[in-house]
CSV table of C-alpha atoms in Angstrom, one decimal:
chain,number,residue,atom,x,y,z
X,871,UNK,CA,-54.7,-139.7,-84.0
X,872,UNK,CA,-51.1,-140.0,-81.3
X,873,UNK,CA,-54.4,-140.2,-78.9
X,874,UNK,CA,-56.4,-144.0,-81.0
X,875,UNK,CA,-52.7,-144.9,-82.3
X,876,UNK,CA,-51.8,-145.4,-78.0
X,877,UNK,CA,-55.5,-147.3,-77.5
X,878,UNK,CA,-55.8,-149.6,-80.6
X,879,UNK,CA,-52.1,-150.5,-79.6
X,880,UNK,CA,-53.4,-151.3,-75.3
X,881,UNK,CA,-56.1,-153.2,-77.2
X,882,UNK,CA,-54.0,-155.0,-79.2
X,883,UNK,CA,-51.1,-156.2,-76.1
X,884,UNK,CA,-54.1,-156.8,-74.2
X,885,UNK,CA,-55.4,-159.5,-76.5
X,886,UNK,CA,-52.0,-161.3,-76.9
X,887,UNK,CA,-49.6,-163.9,-74.8
X,888,UNK,CA,-46.2,-163.2,-76.7
X,889,UNK,CA,-45.0,-160.7,-74.4
X,890,UNK,CA,-41.4,-160.0,-73.0
X,891,UNK,CA,-41.2,-157.5,-69.8
X,892,UNK,CA,-38.0,-156.6,-71.1
X,893,UNK,CA,-37.0,-154.5,-68.2
X,894,UNK,CA,-36.1,-150.7,-67.7
X,895,UNK,CA,-39.5,-150.2,-69.5
X,896,UNK,CA,-38.9,-151.6,-72.7
X,897,UNK,CA,-41.3,-154.1,-73.5
X,898,UNK,CA,-41.2,-157.1,-76.8
X,899,UNK,CA,-44.7,-157.5,-78.1
X,900,UNK,CA,-45.5,-159.9,-80.9
X,901,UNK,CA,-42.9,-158.3,-83.8
X,902,UNK,CA,-41.8,-155.5,-81.9
X,903,UNK,CA,-40.1,-153.7,-79.3
X,904,UNK,CA,-41.6,-151.1,-77.5
X,905,UNK,CA,-40.9,-148.8,-74.3
X,906,UNK,CA,-44.0,-147.7,-71.8
X,907,UNK,CA,-44.6,-144.6,-72.4
X,908,UNK,CA,-46.6,-145.0,-69.5
X,909,UNK,CA,-47.2,-147.3,-66.8
X,910,UNK,CA,-49.7,-147.1,-64.7
X,911,UNK,CA,-52.3,-147.0,-68.4
X,912,UNK,CA,-49.6,-148.9,-69.7
X,913,UNK,CA,-49.2,-146.5,-73.4
X,914,UNK,CA,-46.0,-147.5,-75.3
X,915,UNK,CA,-44.5,-146.1,-78.1
X,916,UNK,CA,-42.6,-148.8,-80.8
X,917,UNK,CA,-38.6,-148.0,-80.6
X,918,UNK,CA,-37.6,-151.4,-83.3
X,919,UNK,CA,-40.9,-152.3,-85.3
X,920,UNK,CA,-42.3,-154.1,-87.5
X,921,UNK,CA,-40.4,-157.7,-88.0
X,922,UNK,CA,-38.9,-157.8,-85.7
X,923,UNK,CA,-36.9,-162.3,-85.7
X,924,UNK,CA,-34.5,-162.3,-82.7
X,925,UNK,CA,-33.7,-160.4,-80.1
X,926,UNK,CA,-32.5,-160.5,-76.7
X,927,UNK,CA,-31.6,-158.9,-73.3
X,928,UNK,CA,-29.4,-158.9,-70.3
X,929,UNK,CA,-28.8,-156.2,-67.8
X,930,UNK,CA,-27.8,-153.1,-70.1
X,931,UNK,CA,-28.2,-153.7,-73.5
X,932,UNK,CA,-30.7,-155.3,-76.1
X,933,UNK,CA,-30.1,-156.6,-79.2
X,934,UNK,CA,-31.8,-156.7,-82.1
X,935,UNK,CA,-32.7,-158.4,-85.6
X,936,UNK,CA,-35.3,-157.6,-87.6
X,937,UNK,CA,-36.8,-157.7,-91.3
X,938,UNK,CA,-37.9,-155.5,-94.1
X,939,UNK,CA,-39.8,-158.7,-96.0
X,940,UNK,CA,-43.0,-160.6,-95.2
X,941,UNK,CA,-41.6,-164.3,-94.9
X,942,UNK,CA,-44.7,-165.3,-96.5
X,943,UNK,CA,-44.4,-163.6,-99.7
X,944,UNK,CA,-41.2,-161.3,-99.7
X,945,UNK,CA,-42.2,-158.6,-100.3
X,946,UNK,CA,-41.6,-155.2,-98.4
X,947,UNK,CA,-43.4,-154.5,-96.0
X,948,UNK,CA,-43.6,-150.5,-95.3
X,949,UNK,CA,-47.5,-150.1,-94.0
X,950,UNK,CA,-46.9,-150.0,-90.7
X,951,UNK,CA,-43.8,-147.1,-91.2
X,952,UNK,CA,-46.3,-145.1,-94.3
X,953,UNK,CA,-49.1,-144.9,-91.4
X,954,UNK,CA,-46.1,-143.7,-89.1
X,955,UNK,CA,-45.1,-141.9,-91.7
X,956,UNK,CA,-48.2,-139.5,-93.3
X,957,UNK,CA,-49.3,-138.6,-89.2
X,958,UNK,CA,-45.8,-137.3,-88.3
X,959,UNK,CA,-45.5,-133.5,-89.1
X,960,UNK,CA,-42.4,-131.4,-90.3
X,961,UNK,CA,-39.1,-131.9,-88.8
X,962,UNK,CA,-40.7,-136.1,-86.9
X,963,UNK,CA,-42.3,-136.5,-90.9
X,964,UNK,CA,-38.8,-135.5,-92.5
X,965,UNK,CA,-36.4,-138.3,-89.9
X,966,UNK,CA,-39.1,-140.5,-90.0
X,967,UNK,CA,-38.9,-140.9,-93.7
X,968,UNK,CA,-34.6,-140.9,-93.9
X,969,UNK,CA,-35.0,-144.0,-90.9
X,970,UNK,CA,-37.1,-145.6,-93.0
X,971,UNK,CA,-35.2,-145.2,-96.5
X,972,UNK,CA,-32.1,-146.9,-94.5
X,973,UNK,CA,-34.0,-149.2,-93.2
X,974,UNK,CA,-35.4,-150.4,-96.9
X,975,UNK,CA,-31.9,-149.4,-98.2
X,976,UNK,CA,-30.2,-152.4,-95.8
X,977,UNK,CA,-33.1,-154.5,-95.2
X,978,UNK,CA,-31.8,-156.8,-92.6
X,979,UNK,CA,-31.3,-154.2,-90.3
X,980,UNK,CA,-29.4,-154.8,-85.9
X,981,UNK,CA,-30.7,-153.2,-83.1
X,982,UNK,CA,-28.7,-151.2,-79.9
X,983,UNK,CA,-30.4,-149.7,-77.5
X,984,UNK,CA,-28.6,-149.3,-74.5
X,985,UNK,CA,-31.8,-149.6,-71.6
X,986,UNK,CA,-30.2,-147.2,-69.2
X,987,UNK,CA,-29.7,-143.8,-72.1
X,988,UNK,CA,-32.0,-144.8,-73.2
X,989,UNK,CA,-30.3,-144.4,-76.4
X,990,UNK,CA,-30.6,-146.4,-80.1
X,991,UNK,CA,-28.2,-147.4,-82.2
X,992,UNK,CA,-29.2,-148.4,-85.8
X,993,UNK,CA,-30.9,-150.2,-88.3
X,994,UNK,CA,-27.2,-151.1,-89.6
X,995,UNK,CA,-25.5,-153.5,-91.1
X,996,UNK,CA,-24.3,-156.6,-90.4
X,997,UNK,CA,-21.2,-156.1,-90.2
X,998,UNK,CA,-21.2,-152.8,-88.3
X,999,UNK,CA,-24.1,-154.6,-85.8
X,1000,UNK,CA,-21.1,-157.3,-85.2
X,1001,UNK,CA,-18.6,-154.0,-85.0
X,1002,UNK,CA,-20.9,-152.1,-82.1
X,1003,UNK,CA,-21.0,-154.8,-80.5
X,1004,UNK,CA,-17.3,-155.9,-79.6
X,1005,UNK,CA,-16.6,-152.2,-78.8
X,1006,UNK,CA,-20.3,-151.7,-77.0
X,1007,UNK,CA,-18.2,-155.2,-74.9
X,1008,UNK,CA,-21.6,-157.1,-75.1
X,1009,UNK,CA,-21.5,-161.0,-74.5
X,1010,UNK,CA,-24.7,-162.3,-75.7
X,1011,UNK,CA,-26.4,-163.3,-79.3
X,1012,UNK,CA,-29.0,-162.7,-80.9
X,1013,UNK,CA,-32.4,-165.7,-80.0
X,1014,UNK,CA,-35.3,-166.4,-82.0
X,1015,UNK,CA,-38.8,-165.1,-81.4
X,1016,UNK,CA,-40.8,-167.7,-82.4
X,1017,UNK,CA,-42.4,-169.4,-80.1
X,1018,UNK,CA,-42.8,-172.3,-82.3
């Protein structure tokens, strides 16, 4: 099942132009941030998905803002997350369910990824994000992902 999921992602990614290399194996594709699994084949896994609406990157960190609602309908975006939980087994499914519940509770989720240690901090509320950003001395602001 995972192989099929990665294969579909590769096909999807090759068909779209909204792609950015974020460094250290991280990419931004459409409205998500991923991490390379295999650079030779182009396989990656999602780190932050779906609806990353703002992000920025420097040589050490990726910062991101994610929303859990569809901006057109105002409805929660849960289908991708539910599919991921359904495909997972055991402890992985439990941890994904916990993550999903926290994301749905927060709604506006903020993330910090340390590109060198691959540590992912989040989801966080806006106030937590800015405190952590100051603590880590991250000196960049979020930027819109819109290509309009």
